[in-house]
DNA sequence: TTGACTTTTGTCAGTTAGTGACATTATAAT
DNA sequence: ATTATAATGTCACTAACTGACAAAAGTCAA
């Protein structure tokens, strides 16, 4: 599933046939799933249905996605991970209160940027997440995971200078501002400027 | 399941036998479940196991609780509902920005108070919620529901004077402060003063 | 208390998500 | 070609739910 121990690429470093097929199938599963979700609804679509649509066995579906929720919200989790990586690349700064806020803000804006790049995809996914509690819950858990990861990273950087609870609150409020901005942006058809919205909500936190 | 159309109580308004048995059984299911969760772990405990422990059929379990998560987090949801009711009883005030914050703060403190009253119960429940993603997700969804309910109530009161997104952010940050305070309080064995913790985190929001 | 009425319960049958084991097939490397 | 490795399908299984219906228990009025 992950990278093979050695090679399986040609000299130029291109992925081999196996790898390419895997990516293609993953993409196909996701697209078929979204199409079915849209057509008959999320809950009315079984994994069996999705598997049949791409002519694989249900067992194989689970080798690509651990759950139906992950098909829908994998990209959301990916965006949050990307935000974390972005934060990691940021210069360490002095890690004073001010610097931490700035870094967090930059990370949130980066995530907002990624959402904007794939607005159509997220618009659809979000419309489902609104209606289906299990999906909404999964989404919130993804945010919590991200929050924890952000905290851990910042904590490590600051060398324990800051009290964990305070840091957690700081991160959590930033994530909340992102979430509320996102909700509003998607509610309005994802046509506005998400980054501006995030900025204004972050401002409002003082 | 809900209140019967007529009577089924004695003159003093005491619930009848049926009602009393129902409450007793619900209590018994919950206690048995918690005991099993503690003994063998949440995921190692099936609904079958819980049903056997109180000598009912699995089908009957589901007539009392819609899911395993609800057994564990029903009380959490009840506390959030109580916070909402508390907010509802508060004098309407002028619904200016300041007044809204004050009311929200009071509601959060009221919820904190309720948590403190049942610290032992919540301590156990939370230790499970930390470890089991599906439970954590369920918990976060309960907070989101509460957040929405708070917003709707305040919105209705203000008569649409305030922009919804701003109100949502205000409520969300308050709920986040509560959540972070709660996490910390429970992490430290629920022995400190939760209300003080909530107050200090709310302060920190400015 | 009997007897009619209502609610709760158990039984049964079914759907769906998710997982481990293992044989089969497809790709990769030599 | 041949051997090694990774992907897939099949099978069997557990566990969370849900609808339908008959049996049992609680309620109430005469």
PDB file of N, CA and C in Angstrom, chain A residues 36-127:
ATOM      1  N   UNK A  36     -22.523   8.386  -7.007  1.00  0.00           N
ATOM      2  CA  UNK A  36     -23.626   7.652  -6.402  1.00  0.00           C
ATOM      3  C   UNK A  36     -24.228   8.427  -5.223  1.00  0.00           C
ATOM      4  N   UNK A  37     -23.367   9.028  -4.426  1.00  0.00           N
ATOM      5  CA  UNK A  37     -23.858   9.816  -3.292  1.00  0.00           C
ATOM      6  C   UNK A  37     -24.806  10.902  -3.792  1.00  0.00           C
ATOM      7  N   UNK A  38     -24.395  11.522  -4.869  1.00  0.00           N
ATOM      8  CA  UNK A  38     -25.182  12.614  -5.432  1.00  0.00           C
ATOM      9  C   UNK A  38     -26.495  12.103  -6.001  1.00  0.00           C
ATOM     10  N   UNK A  39     -26.403  10.954  -6.678  1.00  0.00           N
ATOM     11  CA  UNK A  39     -27.600  10.405  -7.323  1.00  0.00           C
ATOM     12  C   UNK A  39     -28.637   9.892  -6.333  1.00  0.00           C
ATOM     13  N   UNK A  40     -28.190   8.962  -5.458  1.00  0.00           N
ATOM     14  CA  UNK A  40     -29.186   8.347  -4.570  1.00  0.00           C
ATOM     15  C   UNK A  40     -29.074   8.764  -3.119  1.00  0.00           C
ATOM     16  N   UNK A  41     -28.063   9.531  -2.789  1.00  0.00           N
ATOM     17  CA  UNK A  41     -27.874   9.909  -1.399  1.00  0.00           C
ATOM     18  C   UNK A  41     -26.814   9.057  -0.727  1.00  0.00           C
ATOM     19  N   UNK A  42     -26.192   9.618   0.255  1.00  0.00           N
ATOM     20  CA  UNK A  42     -25.065   8.974   0.929  1.00  0.00           C
ATOM     21  C   UNK A  42     -25.467   7.671   1.609  1.00  0.00           C
ATOM     22  N   UNK A  43     -26.527   7.754   2.402  1.00  0.00           N
ATOM     23  CA  UNK A  43     -26.917   6.575   3.178  1.00  0.00           C
ATOM     24  C   UNK A  43     -27.545   5.486   2.310  1.00  0.00           C
ATOM     25  N   UNK A  44     -28.080   5.892   1.189  1.00  0.00           N
ATOM     26  CA  UNK A  44     -28.698   4.915   0.298  1.00  0.00           C
ATOM     27  C   UNK A  44     -27.659   4.225  -0.588  1.00  0.00           C
ATOM     28  N   UNK A  45     -26.419   4.667  -0.453  1.00  0.00           N
ATOM     29  CA  UNK A  45     -25.353   4.051  -1.244  1.00  0.00           C
ATOM     30  C   UNK A  45     -24.530   3.134  -0.357  1.00  0.00           C
ATOM     31  N   UNK A  46     -24.550   1.852  -0.664  1.00  0.00           N
ATOM     32  CA  UNK A  46     -23.749   0.925   0.140  1.00  0.00           C
ATOM     33  C   UNK A  46     -22.373   0.756  -0.496  1.00  0.00           C
ATOM     34  N   UNK A  47     -21.465   0.232   0.275  1.00  0.00           N
ATOM     35  CA  UNK A  47     -20.130  -0.007  -0.238  1.00  0.00           C
ATOM     36  C   UNK A  47     -20.191  -1.041  -1.348  1.00  0.00           C
ATOM     37  N   UNK A  48     -21.103  -1.937  -1.198  1.00  0.00           N
ATOM     38  CA  UNK A  48     -21.396  -2.906  -2.262  1.00  0.00           C
ATOM     39  C   UNK A  48     -21.670  -2.174  -3.583  1.00  0.00           C
ATOM     40  N   UNK A  49     -22.523  -1.172  -3.520  1.00  0.00           N
ATOM     41  CA  UNK A  49     -22.883  -0.397  -4.714  1.00  0.00           C
ATOM     42  C   UNK A  49     -21.650   0.246  -5.343  1.00  0.00           C
ATOM     43  N   UNK A  50     -20.842   0.867  -4.493  1.00  0.00           N
ATOM     44  CA  UNK A  50     -19.648   1.540  -4.990  1.00  0.00           C
ATOM     45  C   UNK A  50     -18.712   0.536  -5.646  1.00  0.00           C
ATOM     46  N   UNK A  51     -18.543  -0.601  -4.981  1.00  0.00           N
ATOM     47  CA  UNK A  51     -17.645  -1.633  -5.503  1.00  0.00           C
ATOM     48  C   UNK A  51     -18.116  -2.118  -6.867  1.00  0.00           C
ATOM     49  N   UNK A  52     -19.424  -2.343  -6.973  1.00  0.00           N
ATOM     50  CA  UNK A  52     -19.969  -2.804  -8.250  1.00  0.00           C
ATOM     51  C   UNK A  52     -19.736  -1.776  -9.352  1.00  0.00           C
ATOM     52  N   UNK A  53     -19.882  -0.509  -8.992  1.00  0.00           N
ATOM     53  CA  UNK A  53     -19.733   0.558  -9.991  1.00  0.00           C
ATOM     54  C   UNK A  53     -18.346   0.582 -10.604  1.00  0.00           C
ATOM     55  N   UNK A  54     -17.345   0.173  -9.848  1.00  0.00           N
ATOM     56  CA  UNK A  54     -15.989   0.150 -10.406  1.00  0.00           C
ATOM     57  C   UNK A  54     -15.501  -1.283 -10.603  1.00  0.00           C
ATOM     58  N   UNK A  55     -16.421  -2.223 -10.482  1.00  0.00           N
ATOM     59  CA  UNK A  55     -16.138  -3.633 -10.743  1.00  0.00           C
ATOM     60  C   UNK A  55     -14.977  -4.199  -9.919  1.00  0.00           C
ATOM     61  N   UNK A  56     -15.079  -3.961  -8.631  1.00  0.00           N
ATOM     62  CA  UNK A  56     -14.144  -4.601  -7.714  1.00  0.00           C
ATOM     63  C   UNK A  56     -14.968  -5.265  -6.620  1.00  0.00           C
ATOM     64  N   UNK A  57     -14.326  -6.059  -5.806  1.00  0.00           N
ATOM     65  CA  UNK A  57     -15.041  -6.678  -4.692  1.00  0.00           C
ATOM     66  C   UNK A  57     -15.087  -5.689  -3.532  1.00  0.00           C
ATOM     67  N   UNK A  58     -16.106  -5.829  -2.689  1.00  0.00           N
ATOM     68  CA  UNK A  58     -16.178  -4.956  -1.508  1.00  0.00           C
ATOM     69  C   UNK A  58     -14.888  -5.017  -0.689  1.00  0.00           C
ATOM     70  N   UNK A  59     -14.312  -6.202  -0.642  1.00  0.00           N
ATOM     71  CA  UNK A  59     -13.069  -6.351   0.122  1.00  0.00           C
ATOM     72  C   UNK A  59     -12.002  -5.413  -0.389  1.00  0.00           C
ATOM     73  N   UNK A  60     -11.946  -5.252  -1.688  1.00  0.00           N
ATOM     74  CA  UNK A  60     -10.924  -4.386  -2.285  1.00  0.00           C
ATOM     75  C   UNK A  60     -11.200  -2.912  -1.970  1.00  0.00           C
ATOM     76  N   UNK A  61     -12.484  -2.566  -1.923  1.00  0.00           N
ATOM     77  CA  UNK A  61     -12.820  -1.201  -1.508  1.00  0.00           C
ATOM     78  C   UNK A  61     -12.121  -0.857  -0.203  1.00  0.00           C
ATOM     79  N   UNK A  62     -12.196  -1.796   0.738  1.00  0.00           N
ATOM     80  CA  UNK A  62     -11.626  -1.527   2.065  1.00  0.00           C
ATOM     81  C   UNK A  62     -10.109  -1.538   2.082  1.00  0.00           C
ATOM     82  N   UNK A  63      -9.506  -2.002   0.994  1.00  0.00           N
ATOM     83  CA  UNK A  63      -8.054  -1.906   0.918  1.00  0.00           C
ATOM     84  C   UNK A  63      -7.646  -0.505   0.465  1.00  0.00           C
ATOM     85  N   UNK A  64      -8.605   0.232  -0.072  1.00  0.00           N
ATOM     86  CA  UNK A  64      -8.316   1.593  -0.521  1.00  0.00           C
ATOM     87  C   UNK A  64      -8.819   2.652   0.451  1.00  0.00           C
ATOM     88  N   UNK A  65      -9.948   2.363   1.066  1.00  0.00           N
ATOM     89  CA  UNK A  65     -10.521   3.304   2.031  1.00  0.00           C
ATOM     90  C   UNK A  65     -11.012   2.544   3.262  1.00  0.00           C
ATOM     91  N   UNK A  66     -10.684   3.045   4.428  1.00  0.00           N
ATOM     92  CA  UNK A  66     -11.092   2.331   5.637  1.00  0.00           C
ATOM     93  C   UNK A  66     -12.587   2.434   5.930  1.00  0.00           C
ATOM     94  N   UNK A  67     -13.266   3.378   5.314  1.00  0.00           N
ATOM     95  CA  UNK A  67     -14.690   3.557   5.571  1.00  0.00           C
ATOM     96  C   UNK A  67     -15.303   4.445   4.501  1.00  0.00           C
ATOM     97  N   UNK A  68     -16.592   4.474   4.480  1.00  0.00           N
ATOM     98  CA  UNK A  68     -17.314   5.333   3.543  1.00  0.00           C
ATOM     99  C   UNK A  68     -17.007   6.797   3.845  1.00  0.00           C
ATOM    100  N   UNK A  69     -16.902   7.104   5.119  1.00  0.00           N
ATOM    101  CA  UNK A  69     -16.616   8.483   5.515  1.00  0.00           C
ATOM    102  C   UNK A  69     -15.287   8.959   4.928  1.00  0.00           C
ATOM    103  N   UNK A  70     -14.330   8.065   4.907  1.00  0.00           N
ATOM    104  CA  UNK A  70     -13.009   8.473   4.441  1.00  0.00           C
ATOM    105  C   UNK A  70     -13.016   8.807   2.949  1.00  0.00           C
ATOM    106  N   UNK A  71     -13.864   8.144   2.200  1.00  0.00           N
ATOM    107  CA  UNK A  71     -13.969   8.466   0.775  1.00  0.00           C
ATOM    108  C   UNK A  71     -14.388   9.921   0.625  1.00  0.00           C
ATOM    109  N   UNK A  72     -15.332  10.287   1.469  1.00  0.00           N
ATOM    110  CA  UNK A  72     -15.882  11.629   1.378  1.00  0.00           C
ATOM    111  C   UNK A  72     -14.944  12.671   1.966  1.00  0.00           C
ATOM    112  N   UNK A  73     -14.306  12.354   3.080  1.00  0.00           N
ATOM    113  CA  UNK A  73     -13.551  13.369   3.811  1.00  0.00           C
ATOM    114  C   UNK A  73     -12.042  13.192   3.779  1.00  0.00           C
ATOM    115  N   UNK A  74     -11.579  12.226   3.005  1.00  0.00           N
ATOM    116  CA  UNK A  74     -10.143  12.067   2.836  1.00  0.00           C
ATOM    117  C   UNK A  74      -9.484  13.375   2.414  1.00  0.00           C
ATOM    118  N   UNK A  75     -10.026  14.032   1.402  1.00  0.00           N
ATOM    119  CA  UNK A  75      -9.438  15.298   0.961  1.00  0.00           C
ATOM    120  C   UNK A  75      -9.396  16.365   2.056  1.00  0.00           C
ATOM    121  N   UNK A  76     -10.404  16.395   2.880  1.00  0.00           N
ATOM    122  CA  UNK A  76     -10.407  17.352   3.992  1.00  0.00           C
ATOM    123  C   UNK A  76      -9.243  17.061   4.929  1.00  0.00           C
ATOM    124  N   UNK A  77      -9.075  15.790   5.231  1.00  0.00           N
ATOM    125  CA  UNK A  77      -7.958  15.427   6.096  1.00  0.00           C
ATOM    126  C   UNK A  77      -6.629  15.754   5.437  1.00  0.00           C
ATOM    127  N   UNK A  78      -6.567  15.556   4.140  1.00  0.00           N
ATOM    128  CA  UNK A  78      -5.328  15.844   3.414  1.00  0.00           C
ATOM    129  C   UNK A  78      -4.991  17.329   3.497  1.00  0.00           C
ATOM    130  N   UNK A  79      -6.026  18.155   3.364  1.00  0.00           N
ATOM    131  CA  UNK A  79      -5.816  19.599   3.430  1.00  0.00           C
ATOM    132  C   UNK A  79      -5.315  20.009   4.816  1.00  0.00           C
ATOM    133  N   UNK A  80      -5.872  19.409   5.835  1.00  0.00           N
ATOM    134  CA  UNK A  80      -5.419  19.738   7.185  1.00  0.00           C
ATOM    135  C   UNK A  80      -3.964  19.291   7.391  1.00  0.00           C
ATOM    136  N   UNK A  81      -3.639  18.128   6.857  1.00  0.00           N
ATOM    137  CA  UNK A  81      -2.250  17.658   6.948  1.00  0.00           C
ATOM    138  C   UNK A  81      -1.314  18.602   6.217  1.00  0.00           C
ATOM    139  N   UNK A  82      -1.772  19.078   5.067  1.00  0.00           N
ATOM    140  CA  UNK A  82      -0.952  20.008   4.292  1.00  0.00           C
ATOM    141  C   UNK A  82      -0.722  21.288   5.094  1.00  0.00           C
ATOM    142  N   UNK A  83      -1.732  21.718   5.795  1.00  0.00           N
ATOM    143  CA  UNK A  83      -1.596  22.903   6.640  1.00  0.00           C
ATOM    144  C   UNK A  83      -0.550  22.697   7.719  1.00  0.00           C
ATOM    145  N   UNK A  84      -0.556  21.503   8.259  1.00  0.00           N
ATOM    146  CA  UNK A  84       0.436  21.174   9.284  1.00  0.00           C
ATOM    147  C   UNK A  84       1.840  21.199   8.702  1.00  0.00           C
ATOM    148  N   UNK A  85       1.990  20.618   7.523  1.00  0.00           N
ATOM    149  CA  UNK A  85       3.296  20.605   6.866  1.00  0.00           C
ATOM    150  C   UNK A  85       3.757  22.019   6.557  1.00  0.00           C
ATOM    151  N   UNK A  86       2.801  22.832   6.146  1.00  0.00           N
ATOM    152  CA  UNK A  86       3.118  24.230   5.847  1.00  0.00           C
ATOM    153  C   UNK A  86       3.664  24.910   7.100  1.00  0.00           C
ATOM    154  N   UNK A  87       2.985  24.681   8.204  1.00  0.00           N
ATOM    155  CA  UNK A  87       3.421  25.279   9.472  1.00  0.00           C
ATOM    156  C   UNK A  87       4.822  24.806   9.829  1.00  0.00           C
ATOM    157  N   UNK A  88       5.090  23.551   9.512  1.00  0.00           N
ATOM    158  CA  UNK A  88       6.399  22.981   9.829  1.00  0.00           C
ATOM    159  C   UNK A  88       7.506  23.651   9.031  1.00  0.00           C
ATOM    160  N   UNK A  89       7.192  24.074   7.820  1.00  0.00           N
ATOM    161  CA  UNK A  89       8.219  24.705   6.982  1.00  0.00           C
ATOM    162  C   UNK A  89       8.474  26.151   7.375  1.00  0.00           C
ATOM    163  N   UNK A  90       7.540  26.714   8.128  1.00  0.00           N
ATOM    164  CA  UNK A  90       7.686  28.120   8.510  1.00  0.00           C
ATOM    165  C   UNK A  90       8.930  28.300   9.393  1.00  0.00           C
ATOM    166  N   UNK A  91       9.616  29.446   9.224  1.00  0.00           N
ATOM    167  CA  UNK A  91      10.776  29.703  10.092  1.00  0.00           C
ATOM    168  C   UNK A  91      10.336  29.643  11.552  1.00  0.00           C
ATOM    169  N   UNK A  92      11.216  29.146  12.361  1.00  0.00           N
ATOM    170  CA  UNK A  92      10.839  28.906  13.752  1.00  0.00           C
ATOM    171  C   UNK A  92      10.434  30.164  14.504  1.00  0.00           C
ATOM    172  N   UNK A  93      11.018  31.255  14.128  1.00  0.00           N
ATOM    173  CA  UNK A  93      10.683  32.507  14.806  1.00  0.00           C
ATOM    174  C   UNK A  93      11.105  32.447  16.256  1.00  0.00           C
ATOM    175  N   UNK A  94      10.674  33.398  16.999  1.00  0.00           N
ATOM    176  CA  UNK A  94      11.057  33.442  18.413  1.00  0.00           C
ATOM    177  C   UNK A  94      10.088  32.638  19.266  1.00  0.00           C
ATOM    178  N   UNK A  95       9.006  32.202  18.598  1.00  0.00           N
ATOM    179  CA  UNK A  95       7.982  31.436  19.320  1.00  0.00           C
ATOM    180  C   UNK A  95       7.397  32.193  20.500  1.00  0.00           C
ATOM    181  N   UNK A  96       7.435  33.504  20.415  1.00  0.00           N
ATOM    182  CA  UNK A  96       6.729  34.290  21.419  1.00  0.00           C
ATOM    183  C   UNK A  96       5.239  34.184  21.116  1.00  0.00           C
ATOM    184  N   UNK A  97       4.440  34.656  22.010  1.00  0.00           N
ATOM    185  CA  UNK A  97       2.991  34.616  21.820  1.00  0.00           C
ATOM    186  C   UNK A  97       2.611  35.160  20.444  1.00  0.00           C
ATOM    187  N   UNK A  98       3.177  36.283  20.145  1.00  0.00           N
ATOM    188  CA  UNK A  98       2.843  36.963  18.897  1.00  0.00           C
ATOM    189  C   UNK A  98       3.205  36.105  17.694  1.00  0.00           C
ATOM    190  N   UNK A  99       4.411  35.581  17.716  1.00  0.00           N
ATOM    191  CA  UNK A  99       4.899  34.785  16.589  1.00  0.00           C
ATOM    192  C   UNK A  99       4.054  33.531  16.383  1.00  0.00           C
ATOM    193  N   UNK A 100       3.635  32.920  17.470  1.00  0.00           N
ATOM    194  CA  UNK A 100       2.816  31.719  17.367  1.00  0.00           C
ATOM    195  C   UNK A 100       1.495  32.024  16.675  1.00  0.00           C
ATOM    196  N   UNK A 101       0.887  33.104  17.068  1.00  0.00           N
ATOM    197  CA  UNK A 101      -0.367  33.516  16.440  1.00  0.00           C
ATOM    198  C   UNK A 101      -0.193  33.750  14.955  1.00  0.00           C
ATOM    199  N   UNK A 102       0.887  34.436  14.635  1.00  0.00           N
ATOM    200  CA  UNK A 102       1.142  34.738  13.233  1.00  0.00           C
ATOM    201  C   UNK A 102       1.301  33.458  12.421  1.00  0.00           C
ATOM    202  N   UNK A 103       2.050  32.542  12.960  1.00  0.00           N
ATOM    203  CA  UNK A 103       2.297  31.284  12.260  1.00  0.00           C
ATOM    204  C   UNK A 103       0.987  30.513  12.066  1.00  0.00           C
ATOM    205  N   UNK A 104       0.215  30.470  13.120  1.00  0.00           N
ATOM    206  CA  UNK A 104      -1.067  29.772  13.046  1.00  0.00           C
ATOM    207  C   UNK A 104      -1.972  30.408  12.010  1.00  0.00           C
ATOM    208  N   UNK A 105      -1.997  31.700  12.039  1.00  0.00           N
ATOM    209  CA  UNK A 105      -2.827  32.431  11.097  1.00  0.00           C
ATOM    210  C   UNK A 105      -2.403  32.121   9.669  1.00  0.00           C
ATOM    211  N   UNK A 106      -1.110  32.097   9.452  1.00  0.00           N
ATOM    212  CA  UNK A 106      -0.599  31.778   8.112  1.00  0.00           C
ATOM    213  C   UNK A 106      -1.026  30.370   7.697  1.00  0.00           C
ATOM    214  N   UNK A 107      -0.968  29.458   8.641  1.00  0.00           N
ATOM    215  CA  UNK A 107      -1.347  28.073   8.334  1.00  0.00           C
ATOM    216  C   UNK A 107      -2.828  27.994   7.978  1.00  0.00           C
ATOM    217  N   UNK A 108      -3.656  28.696   8.734  1.00  0.00           N
ATOM    218  CA  UNK A 108      -5.095  28.676   8.452  1.00  0.00           C
ATOM    219  C   UNK A 108      -5.367  29.259   7.064  1.00  0.00           C
ATOM    220  N   UNK A 109      -4.652  30.308   6.741  1.00  0.00           N
ATOM    221  CA  UNK A 109      -4.852  30.917   5.423  1.00  0.00           C
ATOM    222  C   UNK A 109      -4.386  29.984   4.315  1.00  0.00           C
ATOM    223  N   UNK A 110      -3.345  29.255   4.604  1.00  0.00           N
ATOM    224  CA  UNK A 110      -2.859  28.293   3.619  1.00  0.00           C
ATOM    225  C   UNK A 110      -3.906  27.202   3.372  1.00  0.00           C
ATOM    226  N   UNK A 111      -4.487  26.741   4.450  1.00  0.00           N
ATOM    227  CA  UNK A 111      -5.541  25.737   4.319  1.00  0.00           C
ATOM    228  C   UNK A 111      -6.724  26.308   3.535  1.00  0.00           C
ATOM    229  N   UNK A 112      -7.074  27.546   3.855  1.00  0.00           N
ATOM    230  CA  UNK A 112      -8.168  28.209   3.135  1.00  0.00           C
ATOM    231  C   UNK A 112      -7.867  28.259   1.644  1.00  0.00           C
ATOM    232  N   UNK A 113      -6.617  28.520   1.344  1.00  0.00           N
ATOM    233  CA  UNK A 113      -6.202  28.585  -0.054  1.00  0.00           C
ATOM    234  C   UNK A 113      -6.417  27.244  -0.748  1.00  0.00           C
ATOM    235  N   UNK A 114      -6.060  26.189  -0.073  1.00  0.00           N
ATOM    236  CA  UNK A 114      -6.227  24.856  -0.647  1.00  0.00           C
ATOM    237  C   UNK A 114      -7.710  24.522  -0.855  1.00  0.00           C
ATOM    238  N   UNK A 115      -8.526  24.911   0.099  1.00  0.00           N
ATOM    239  CA  UNK A 115      -9.966  24.696  -0.071  1.00  0.00           C
ATOM    240  C   UNK A 115     -10.453  25.415  -1.325  1.00  0.00           C
ATOM    241  N   UNK A 116     -10.001  26.647  -1.470  1.00  0.00           N
ATOM    242  CA  UNK A 116     -10.457  27.433  -2.616  1.00  0.00           C
ATOM    243  C   UNK A 116     -10.066  26.803  -3.941  1.00  0.00           C
ATOM    244  N   UNK A 117      -8.900  26.186  -3.943  1.00  0.00           N
ATOM    245  CA  UNK A 117      -8.437  25.555  -5.183  1.00  0.00           C
ATOM    246  C   UNK A 117      -9.334  24.385  -5.603  1.00  0.00           C
ATOM    247  N   UNK A 118     -10.001  23.791  -4.643  1.00  0.00           N
ATOM    248  CA  UNK A 118     -10.845  22.633  -4.967  1.00  0.00           C
ATOM    249  C   UNK A 118     -12.271  22.876  -4.518  1.00  0.00           C
ATOM    250  N   UNK A 119     -12.728  24.084  -4.739  1.00  0.00           N
ATOM    251  CA  UNK A 119     -14.037  24.465  -4.229  1.00  0.00           C
ATOM    252  C   UNK A 119     -15.174  23.539  -4.651  1.00  0.00           C
ATOM    253  N   UNK A 120     -15.182  23.123  -5.905  1.00  0.00           N
ATOM    254  CA  UNK A 120     -16.286  22.280  -6.379  1.00  0.00           C
ATOM    255  C   UNK A 120     -16.345  20.978  -5.588  1.00  0.00           C
ATOM    256  N   UNK A 121     -15.197  20.375  -5.460  1.00  0.00           N
ATOM    257  CA  UNK A 121     -15.120  19.115  -4.734  1.00  0.00           C
ATOM    258  C   UNK A 121     -15.618  19.269  -3.296  1.00  0.00           C
ATOM    259  N   UNK A 122     -15.141  20.291  -2.628  1.00  0.00           N
ATOM    260  CA  UNK A 122     -15.506  20.460  -1.229  1.00  0.00           C
ATOM    261  C   UNK A 122     -16.953  20.882  -1.042  1.00  0.00           C
ATOM    262  N   UNK A 123     -17.449  21.602  -1.996  1.00  0.00           N
ATOM    263  CA  UNK A 123     -18.845  22.030  -1.918  1.00  0.00           C
ATOM    264  C   UNK A 123     -19.753  20.812  -1.842  1.00  0.00           C
ATOM    265  N   UNK A 124     -19.515  19.877  -2.726  1.00  0.00           N
ATOM    266  CA  UNK A 124     -20.322  18.659  -2.726  1.00  0.00           C
ATOM    267  C   UNK A 124     -20.171  17.874  -1.427  1.00  0.00           C
ATOM    268  N   UNK A 125     -18.913  17.691  -1.047  1.00  0.00           N
ATOM    269  CA  UNK A 125     -18.649  16.906   0.158  1.00  0.00           C
ATOM    270  C   UNK A 125     -19.304  17.532   1.380  1.00  0.00           C
ATOM    271  N   UNK A 126     -19.264  18.834   1.444  1.00  0.00           N
ATOM    272  CA  UNK A 126     -19.810  19.522   2.597  1.00  0.00           C
ATOM    273  C   UNK A 126     -21.325  19.420   2.664  1.00  0.00           C
ATOM    274  N   UNK A 127     -21.955  19.477   1.514  1.00  0.00           N
ATOM    275  CA  UNK A 127     -23.411  19.377   1.509  1.00  0.00           C
ATOM    276  C   UNK A 127     -23.867  18.055   2.101  1.00  0.00           C
TER     277      UNK A 127
END
